Coordinates of C-alpha atoms in Angstrom, one line a residue:
X1 CA -10.9 2.8 0.7
X2 CA -9.8 -0.7 1.6
X3 CA -6.3 -1.5 0.5
X4 CA -5.9 -4.2 -2.0
X5 CA -2.7 -6.2 -1.6
X6 CA -2.5 -9.4 -3.5
X7 CA -0.5 -12.6 -2.9
X8 CA -0.4 -15.7 -5.1
X9 CA -1.7 -18.8 -3.3
X10 CA 0.0 -21.9 -4.7
X11 CA -3.3 -23.8 -4.8
X12 CA -4.5 -21.5 -7.5
X13 CA -1.4 -22.0 -9.5
X14 CA -1.5 -25.7 -9.1
X15 CA -5.0 -25.8 -10.7
X16 CA -3.6 -24.4 -13.9
X17 CA -2.2 -27.6 -15.3
X18 CA -5.4 -29.7 -15.8
X19 CA -6.9 -27.2 -18.2
X20 CA -3.6 -26.7 -20.1
X21 CA -4.2 -30.0 -21.9
X22 CA -7.0 -28.2 -23.8
X23 CA -4.3 -26.3 -25.7
X24 CA -2.7 -29.4 -27.1
X25 CA 1.0 -29.9 -28.1
X26 CA 0.7 -27.6 -31.1
X27 CA 3.6 -25.4 -30.0
X28 CA 6.8 -25.5 -28.0
X29 CA 8.4 -22.5 -26.3
X30 CA 12.0 -22.5 -27.1
X31 CA 12.5 -19.6 -24.7
X32 CA 10.5 -17.3 -22.4
X33 CA 11.9 -14.0 -21.1
X34 CA 9.8 -12.0 -18.7
X35 CA 10.9 -8.5 -17.7
X36 CA 9.3 -6.8 -14.8
X37 CA 9.9 -3.0 -14.3
X38 CA 9.1 -2.1 -10.8
X39 CA 7.3 1.1 -9.9
X40 CA 4.8 2.4 -7.3
X41 CA 1.2 2.2 -8.2
X42 CA 2.1 0.7 -11.6
X43 CA 4.3 -2.2 -12.6
X44 CA 5.1 -2.9 -16.3
X45 CA 5.6 -6.5 -17.4
X46 CA 6.9 -7.5 -20.8
X47 CA 7.1 -11.2 -21.7
X48 CA 8.7 -12.5 -24.9
X49 CA 7.7 -15.9 -26.1
X50 CA 10.0 -17.6 -28.7
X51 CA 7.4 -19.9 -30.3
X52 CA 8.0 -23.0 -32.4
X53 CA 5.2 -24.8 -34.2
X54 CA 5.0 -28.6 -33.8
X55 CA 2.0 -29.1 -36.1
X56 CA 1.2 -27.5 -39.5
X57 CA -1.2 -24.6 -40.1
X58 CA -1.2 -23.2 -36.6
X59 CA -2.9 -19.8 -36.4
X60 CA -3.7 -19.4 -32.7
X61 CA -1.3 -19.3 -29.8
X62 CA -2.5 -19.4 -26.1
X63 CA -1.0 -17.7 -23.1
X64 CA -2.1 -18.5 -19.5
X65 CA -2.6 -16.0 -16.7
X66 CA -3.7 -17.0 -13.2
X67 CA -6.8 -15.3 -11.8
X68 CA -4.7 -13.4 -9.3
X69 CA -2.4 -12.1 -12.0
X70 CA -5.3 -11.2 -14.3
X71 CA -7.0 -9.3 -11.4
X72 CA -3.9 -7.2 -11.1
X73 CA -3.7 -6.5 -14.8
X74 CA -5.5 -3.5 -16.1
X75 CA -4.1 -3.4 -19.6
X76 CA -2.6 -6.0 -21.9
X77 CA -1.4 -6.1 -25.5
X78 CA 0.2 -8.7 -27.8
X79 CA 2.5 -8.0 -30.7
X80 CA 5.0 -9.7 -32.9
X81 CA 8.4 -8.6 -31.7
X82 CA 9.7 -5.7 -33.7
X83 CA 6.3 -4.7 -35.0
X84 CA 3.9 -2.0 -33.7
X85 CA 0.5 -3.4 -34.8
X86 CA -1.3 -5.2 -31.9
X87 CA -2.5 -8.7 -32.5
X88 CA -6.1 -9.7 -32.0
X89 CA -6.7 -11.6 -28.8
X90 CA -9.6 -13.1 -26.9
X91 CA -10.0 -14.2 -23.3
X92 CA -11.4 -17.5 -22.1
X93 CA -11.9 -17.7 -18.3
X94 CA -11.9 -21.2 -17.0
X95 CA -12.2 -22.4 -13.4
X96 CA -8.6 -21.6 -12.4
X97 CA -7.0 -19.3 -15.0
X98 CA -7.4 -17.0 -18.0
X99 CA -6.4 -18.3 -21.4
X100 CA -5.5 -15.6 -23.9
X101 CA -5.9 -16.8 -27.5
X102 CA -3.7 -14.7 -29.8
X103 CA -4.4 -14.7 -33.6
X104 CA -1.1 -15.1 -35.4
X105 CA -0.5 -12.9 -38.4
X106 CA 0.1 -16.0 -40.6
X107 CA -0.1 -19.7 -40.2
X108 CA 3.0 -21.4 -39.1
X109 CA 4.4 -24.5 -40.8
X110 CA 6.0 -27.4 -38.8
X111 CA 9.1 -26.0 -37.1
X112 CA 8.1 -22.5 -38.0
X113 CA 9.2 -19.9 -35.4
X114 CA 7.8 -16.6 -34.2
X115 CA 8.6 -14.2 -31.4
X116 CA 5.6 -12.8 -29.6
X117 CA 5.6 -10.1 -26.9
X118 CA 2.9 -9.7 -24.3
X119 CA 2.9 -6.4 -22.5
X120 CA 0.8 -5.9 -19.4
X121 CA 0.3 -3.2 -16.8
X122 CA -0.2 -4.3 -13.3
X123 CA -1.9 -2.1 -10.7
X124 CA -1.8 -2.2 -6.9
X125 CA 0.9 -4.9 -7.2
X126 CA 3.3 -3.4 -4.6
X127 CA 2.9 -2.6 -1.0
X128 CA 4.8 -0.4 1.5
X129 CA 7.1 -2.5 3.7
X130 CA 7.3 -1.3 6.4
X131 CA 3.8 0.2 6.4
X132 CA 4.9 3.3 8.3
X133 CA 7.8 5.7 7.8
X134 CA 8.9 8.9 9.5
X135 CA 9.1 12.1 7.6
X136 CA 12.8 11.8 7.0
X137 CA 12.9 8.0 6.3
X138 CA 13.1 6.3 2.9
X139 CA 10.2 4.6 1.2
X140 CA 10.5 0.9 0.8
X141 CA 8.1 -1.3 -1.3
X142 CA 7.7 -5.0 -1.7
X143 CA 6.7 -6.8 -4.9
X144 CA 5.7 -10.5 -5.2
X145 CA 5.3 -12.7 -8.3
X146 CA 5.5 -16.3 -9.5
X147 CA 8.9 -17.8 -10.1
X148 CA 7.9 -19.7 -13.3
X149 CA 6.0 -18.3 -16.2
X150 CA 3.4 -21.1 -16.7
X151 CA 2.4 -21.9 -20.3
X152 CA 0.1 -24.4 -21.9
X153 CA 3.1 -25.6 -23.8
X154 CA 6.5 -27.1 -22.8
X155 CA 9.2 -24.5 -22.3
X156 CA 12.8 -25.3 -23.0
X157 CA 14.3 -22.4 -21.2
X158 CA 13.0 -19.3 -19.3
X159 CA 14.2 -16.5 -17.1
X160 CA 12.6 -13.6 -15.2
X161 CA 14.3 -10.2 -14.8
X162 CA 13.0 -7.9 -12.1
X163 CA 14.3 -4.3 -12.5
X164 CA 14.2 -1.6 -9.9
X165 CA 14.6 2.1 -10.9
X166 CA 17.1 2.6 -8.1
X167 CA 19.9 0.2 -7.4
X168 CA 19.1 0.1 -3.7
X169 CA 17.5 -3.4 -3.5
X170 CA 17.1 -4.3 0.2
X171 CA 16.5 -8.1 -0.3
X172 CA 15.1 -10.7 -2.6
X173 CA 14.0 -14.3 -2.5
X174 CA 16.3 -17.1 -3.3
X175 CA 14.2 -20.0 -4.7
X176 CA 14.4 -23.5 -3.3
X177 CA 14.2 -27.0 -4.8
X178 CA 15.2 -25.8 -8.4
X179 CA 18.6 -27.4 -8.7
X180 CA 17.4 -29.8 -11.3
X181 CA 16.4 -26.9 -13.6
X182 CA 19.4 -24.7 -13.4
X183 CA 22.9 -25.0 -14.7
X184 CA 24.6 -21.7 -13.8
X185 CA 22.7 -20.4 -10.7
X186 CA 19.1 -19.9 -9.7
X187 CA 19.3 -16.2 -9.1
X188 CA 21.8 -13.4 -9.7
X189 CA 21.9 -9.7 -9.0
X190 CA 23.4 -6.9 -11.1
X191 CA 22.8 -3.4 -9.6
X192 CA 19.0 -2.9 -9.4
X193 CA 18.3 -6.0 -11.6
X194 CA 17.4 -9.4 -10.2
X195 CA 17.5 -12.3 -12.6
X196 CA 15.8 -15.6 -11.9
X197 CA 17.1 -18.4 -14.1
X198 CA 17.7 -19.5 -16.8
X199 CA 15.6 -22.5 -15.9
X200 CA 15.5 -25.4 -18.3
X201 CA 12.8 -27.9 -19.3
X202 CA 9.7 -26.3 -17.6
X203 CA 6.8 -28.7 -17.9
X204 CA 3.0 -28.1 -17.5
X205 CA 1.9 -31.2 -15.7
X206 CA 0.2 -31.0 -12.3
X207 CA 3.0 -32.5 -10.3
X208 CA 5.6 -29.9 -11.6
X209 CA 3.4 -27.0 -10.8
X210 CA 2.4 -28.2 -7.4
X211 CA 6.0 -29.1 -6.4
X212 CA 8.1 -26.4 -7.9
X213 CA 6.0 -23.3 -8.4
X214 CA 6.7 -20.7 -5.7
X215 CA 6.3 -17.1 -4.9
X216 CA 9.4 -14.8 -5.0
X217 CA 9.6 -11.2 -3.7
X218 CA 11.8 -8.2 -4.1
X219 CA 12.1 -5.5 -1.4
X220 CA 13.3 -2.3 -2.9
X221 CA 13.6 1.5 -2.5
X222 CA 11.3 3.7 -4.5
X223 CA 12.1 7.4 -4.8
X224 CA 8.7 8.7 -6.0
X225 CA 5.4 9.1 -4.2
X226 CA 2.9 6.1 -4.7
X227 CA -0.1 8.0 -5.9
X228 CA -3.6 6.8 -6.7
X229 CA -6.6 8.7 -8.0
X230 CA -9.4 7.1 -6.1
X231 CA -12.2 8.9 -8.1
X232 CA -12.1 11.0 -11.2
X233 CA -15.1 12.9 -12.6
X234 CA -14.5 14.4 -16.0
X235 CA -17.1 16.7 -17.7
X236 CA -16.6 17.8 -21.3
X237 CA -19.1 20.4 -22.6
X238 CA -19.3 21.3 -26.3
X239 CA -20.4 24.8 -27.2
X240 CA -21.0 25.6 -30.8
X241 CA -22.0 29.2 -29.9
X242 CA -18.8 29.7 -27.9
X243 CA -16.7 27.6 -30.4
X244 CA -14.9 25.8 -27.5
X245 CA -14.6 22.5 -25.7
X246 CA -14.6 23.0 -21.9
X247 CA -13.1 20.1 -19.8
X248 CA -13.3 20.0 -16.1
X249 CA -11.8 17.3 -13.8
X250 CA -12.7 16.6 -10.2
X251 CA -10.2 14.3 -8.7
X252 CA -9.6 12.7 -5.3
X253 CA -5.9 11.8 -4.7
X254 CA -4.6 9.3 -2.2
X255 CA -1.0 8.8 -1.3
X256 CA -0.7 5.0 -1.0
X257 CA 2.9 5.0 0.3
X258 CA 3.8 4.2 3.9
X259 CA 1.7 6.2 6.4
X260 CA 3.4 8.9 8.5
X261 CA 4.9 7.7 11.7
X262 CA 4.7 10.4 14.3
X263 CA 3.6 13.9 13.6
X264 CA 4.2 16.2 10.6
X265 CA 6.9 18.9 11.1
X266 CA 6.6 21.9 8.8
X267 CA 10.1 23.0 9.9
X268 CA 11.6 19.7 8.8
X269 CA 9.7 19.8 5.6
X270 CA 11.0 23.3 4.7
X271 CA 14.5 22.2 5.7
X272 CA 14.3 19.2 3.3
X273 CA 13.2 21.5 0.5
X274 CA 16.0 23.9 1.1
X275 CA 18.5 21.1 1.1
X276 CA 16.8 19.4 -1.9
X277 CA 16.5 16.2 0.1
X278 CA 12.7 15.8 0.3
X279 CA 11.4 12.4 1.4
X280 CA 10.3 10.3 -1.5
X281 CA 6.9 9.5 0.0
X282 CA 5.8 13.2 0.1
X283 CA 3.9 14.6 -2.8
X284 CA 4.6 18.3 -3.1
X285 CA 3.7 18.9 -6.8
X286 CA 2.9 17.1 -10.0
X287 CA 2.7 17.9 -13.7
X288 CA -0.1 17.4 -16.2
X289 CA 0.3 17.5 -20.0
X290 CA -2.7 19.3 -21.5
X291 CA -3.7 19.7 -25.1
X292 CA -2.2 22.5 -27.2
X293 CA -4.0 25.8 -27.3
X294 CA -5.6 25.6 -23.9
X295 CA -7.1 28.8 -22.4
X296 CA -8.8 29.9 -19.2
X297 CA -7.2 27.2 -17.1
X298 CA -8.2 27.1 -13.4
X299 CA -7.3 25.1 -10.3
X300 CA -9.1 25.1 -7.0
X301 CA -9.7 22.8 -4.1
X302 CA -12.3 22.6 -1.2
X303 CA -10.9 25.8 0.3
X304 CA -11.0 27.9 -2.9
X305 CA -8.6 28.9 -5.6
X306 CA -5.0 27.6 -5.4
X307 CA -2.6 30.1 -6.8
X308 CA 0.5 27.8 -6.6
X309 CA 0.3 26.6 -10.2
X310 CA 2.0 27.5 -13.5
X311 CA 0.7 26.9 -17.1
X312 CA 3.0 26.9 -20.1
X313 CA 0.8 26.8 -23.2
X314 CA 1.6 25.4 -26.6
X315 CA 0.2 26.7 -29.9
X316 CA -3.1 25.2 -31.1
X317 CA -2.8 22.3 -33.6
X318 CA -5.4 21.6 -36.3
X319 CA -7.5 18.5 -36.0
X320 CA -5.8 15.5 -37.6
X321 CA -2.3 16.9 -37.2
X322 CA 0.1 15.4 -34.7
X323 CA 1.0 17.6 -31.7
X324 CA 4.7 17.9 -31.2
X325 CA 4.2 20.0 -28.0
X326 CA 1.8 19.9 -25.1
X327 CA 0.7 22.6 -22.8
X328 CA 2.3 21.9 -19.4
X329 CA 0.4 22.6 -16.2
X330 CA 2.4 22.4 -13.0
X331 CA 0.3 22.0 -9.9
X332 CA 1.3 22.4 -6.2
X333 CA -1.3 21.3 -3.7
X334 CA -2.2 23.5 -0.8
X335 CA -0.3 21.2 1.5
X336 CA 2.2 18.4 1.1
X337 CA 0.5 15.1 0.7
X338 CA 2.1 12.4 2.9
X339 CA 1.5 8.7 3.0
X340 CA -2.1 7.9 3.8
X341 CA -3.2 11.5 3.2
X342 CA -5.8 12.6 0.7
X343 CA -6.2 15.7 -1.5
X344 CA -9.2 16.7 -3.6
X345 CA -9.0 19.3 -6.3
X346 CA -10.7 20.6 -9.5
X347 CA -9.0 21.7 -12.7
X348 CA -10.6 23.0 -15.9
X349 CA -9.6 24.5 -19.2
X350 CA -11.0 25.5 -22.6
X351 CA -9.7 24.3 -26.0
X352 CA -10.7 25.6 -29.5
X353 CA -13.6 23.5 -30.8
X354 CA -12.0 23.1 -34.3
X355 CA -9.2 21.2 -32.7
X356 CA -11.5 18.5 -31.5
X357 CA -14.6 18.5 -33.7
X358 CA -14.9 17.6 -37.4
X359 CA -17.9 18.2 -39.6
X360 CA -19.2 16.1 -42.5
X361 CA -21.1 18.6 -44.7
X362 CA -22.6 15.8 -46.8
X363 CA -24.4 14.1 -43.9
X364 CA -24.5 17.0 -41.5
X365 CA -22.7 15.0 -38.8
X366 CA -20.3 16.4 -36.2
X367 CA -17.7 14.1 -34.7
X368 CA -15.9 15.0 -31.5
X369 CA -13.0 13.3 -29.8
X370 CA -12.7 13.7 -26.0
X371 CA -9.7 12.1 -24.1
X372 CA -10.8 9.7 -21.4
X373 CA -8.5 11.4 -18.9
X374 CA -5.3 13.5 -18.4
X375 CA -3.0 11.1 -16.5
X376 CA -0.8 12.0 -13.7
X377 CA 2.5 10.2 -14.4
X378 CA 2.8 6.9 -12.6
X379 CA -0.7 6.8 -11.1
X380 CA -3.7 4.5 -11.4
X381 CA -7.3 5.8 -11.5
X382 CA -9.5 3.4 -9.5
X383 CA -12.9 4.8 -10.6
X384 CA -13.5 7.2 -13.5
X385 CA -16.6 8.8 -14.9
X386 CA -16.6 10.7 -18.2
X387 CA -19.6 12.9 -19.1
X388 CA -19.8 14.5 -22.5
X389 CA -22.4 17.2 -22.8
X390 CA -23.5 17.9 -26.4
X391 CA -25.2 21.0 -27.8
X392 CA -28.9 21.5 -27.1
X393 CA -31.0 19.9 -29.8
X394 CA -28.4 17.3 -30.9
X395 CA -29.9 14.2 -32.4
X396 CA -28.7 10.8 -33.8
X397 CA -26.1 10.5 -31.1
X398 CA -23.6 7.7 -31.5
X399 CA -20.5 7.0 -29.5
X400 CA -17.5 4.7 -29.5
X401 CA -15.2 4.0 -26.5
X402 CA -11.6 3.2 -27.2
X403 CA -11.8 0.2 -24.8
X404 CA -14.6 -1.6 -23.0
X405 CA -16.4 0.5 -20.4
X406 CA -18.1 -0.6 -17.2
X407 CA -21.3 1.2 -18.3
X408 CA -22.6 3.9 -20.6
X409 CA -25.8 5.8 -20.5
X410 CA -27.7 8.8 -22.0
X411 CA -29.2 11.6 -20.0
X412 CA -30.3 15.2 -20.2
X413 CA -28.1 18.0 -18.8
X414 CA -29.8 21.4 -18.1
X415 CA -27.7 24.5 -18.0
X416 CA -28.4 28.2 -18.2
X417 CA -30.3 29.5 -21.2
X418 CA -31.5 26.0 -22.0
X419 CA -35.1 25.2 -23.0
X420 CA -35.3 21.4 -23.0
X421 CA -31.8 20.6 -21.9
X422 CA -28.8 19.1 -23.6
X423 CA -28.2 15.4 -24.3
X424 CA -25.2 13.9 -22.4
X425 CA -23.3 10.6 -22.7
X426 CA -21.8 9.2 -19.5
X427 CA -19.1 6.5 -19.4
X428 CA -17.8 4.7 -16.3
X429 CA -14.4 3.0 -16.1
X430 CA -12.2 1.3 -13.5
X431 CA -8.4 0.8 -13.1
X432 CA -7.2 3.3 -15.7
X433 CA -3.5 4.0 -16.4
X434 CA -1.5 6.1 -18.9
X435 CA -2.2 3.3 -21.4
X436 CA -5.9 4.4 -21.4
X437 CA -5.6 8.0 -22.7
X438 CA -7.3 7.4 -26.1
X439 CA -10.3 9.5 -27.2
X440 CA -14.0 8.7 -26.9
X441 CA -15.6 9.6 -30.2
X442 CA -19.2 10.9 -30.3
X443 CA -21.1 11.8 -33.5
X444 CA -24.3 13.8 -33.6
X445 CA -26.4 16.0 -35.8
X446 CA -27.6 19.5 -34.9
X447 CA -30.4 20.9 -37.2
X448 CA -30.5 24.6 -38.1
X449 CA -33.6 25.0 -35.9
X450 CA -31.6 23.8 -32.9
X451 CA -28.8 26.2 -33.7
X452 CA -31.3 29.1 -33.7
X453 CA -33.4 27.9 -30.8
X454 CA -31.1 29.6 -28.2
X455 CA -31.0 32.9 -30.1
X456 CA -34.8 32.8 -30.6
X457 CA -35.4 31.9 -27.0
X458 CA -33.2 34.7 -25.6
X459 CA -34.8 37.2 -28.1
X460 CA -38.3 36.1 -27.1
X461 CA -37.4 36.4 -23.4
X462 CA -36.1 40.0 -23.8
X463 CA -39.0 40.9 -26.1
X464 CA -41.5 39.6 -23.5
X465 CA -39.7 41.6 -20.7
X466 CA -39.8 44.8 -22.7
X467 CA -43.4 44.2 -23.7
X468 CA -44.3 43.6 -20.1
X469 CA -42.5 46.8 -19.1
X470 CA -44.2 48.7 -21.9
X471 CA -47.7 47.6 -20.9
X472 CA -47.0 48.1 -17.2
X473 CA -46.2 51.7 -17.7
X474 CA -49.6 52.3 -19.2
X475 CA -51.6 50.6 -16.5
X476 CA -53.3 53.1 -14.2
X477 CA -53.4 51.7 -10.6
X478 CA -54.9 54.8 -9.0
X479 CA -58.3 54.5 -7.4
X480 CA -59.5 57.9 -8.5
X481 CA -58.8 59.9 -11.6
X482 CA -56.8 63.1 -11.1

């Protein structure tokens, strides 16, 4: 798979300003604080806007994202600071940027203030630097972003904080030509936190953006493997006769960290494990949180069953109740996965059907909730396919995805003891993170005749077999009577 490293060309950013005039001077940003939490495959960005209304009755606030930044963003959500309910937002793609229109919870009067928080999840935003590392060397990554948070409105003061998990920051960019906007210093460092600003009187005109916008980077140490799931194929099969929901995942992992320099040494790897000093870019095991009440879990790869796994189950929880515990599945691949290496595996498990399916006796409608995926902590899923197989004879199938899918389709899945096959709903997604673990809901009806179809079909098959055997014993194939 081609690696996707993004930079931020200044000519794209400089094109932001002309379209900002569309927003009008309805607001003023008294302060903008952007906090970037560095990771491996994922980077979490939280931006707080202290908004002040300049005109009465304002109900919509706009936020600008460049196309490069929007391409790296797989999830975003806007809230009022201190509240948990997301605000409604819509996207308007123009020639050079995305404008996010956020519906405010109430109209603001003149000089009315509100603090808005935009949270985004960036994917593939870091790159290994250097691109190769020996088995015993540290893992160093590099992250690049804009110095200024551009807005359609004038900003009185803003700052950007870039936080690394480890305090080992190798280097960072010192901005240039910003003396007219700073009073205390353009950049400071405290441990693993780099703070750019505060910068004062940030404008939105073309000259300001073209002259002062610049890219800044942070070179830092990251102590965990940079893992991507290149493809994920989830199959969820509903069985009313077996009263269970079977889920099977086929995944293809890729270690996107620095590629191995030299050859792999098993002796050195075992020595690192013994001394508890394993290189951070080596994936030796990972943990999955499965639903409560799982049974019949299995884990195998292309060579067969993998016995180096451990499952700790939690008690089943009734549908509608909040789970306080999860079943924990610890997986250890057949071999350590180093930078640039791949690993394909399959896991599966059963859960009680009553934990996932509800039944409306009045309308005869079943509703099932199936999670989009079971995330590996800190990973991104590049391409995902979720196939939900309903019982044979299901009709009036309706479905709702928790977020927009790339495509959805209906098909027929034929399994053992089926007569006409089972209806199946298939969804495809891209760029999923742990923020995309909500349920897909599918509703359907199964008439009594469909429930009995399998039993009648099996009974008829056995009866036909016995009838054939009964008749065959009475057929005389001799040419002459004895």
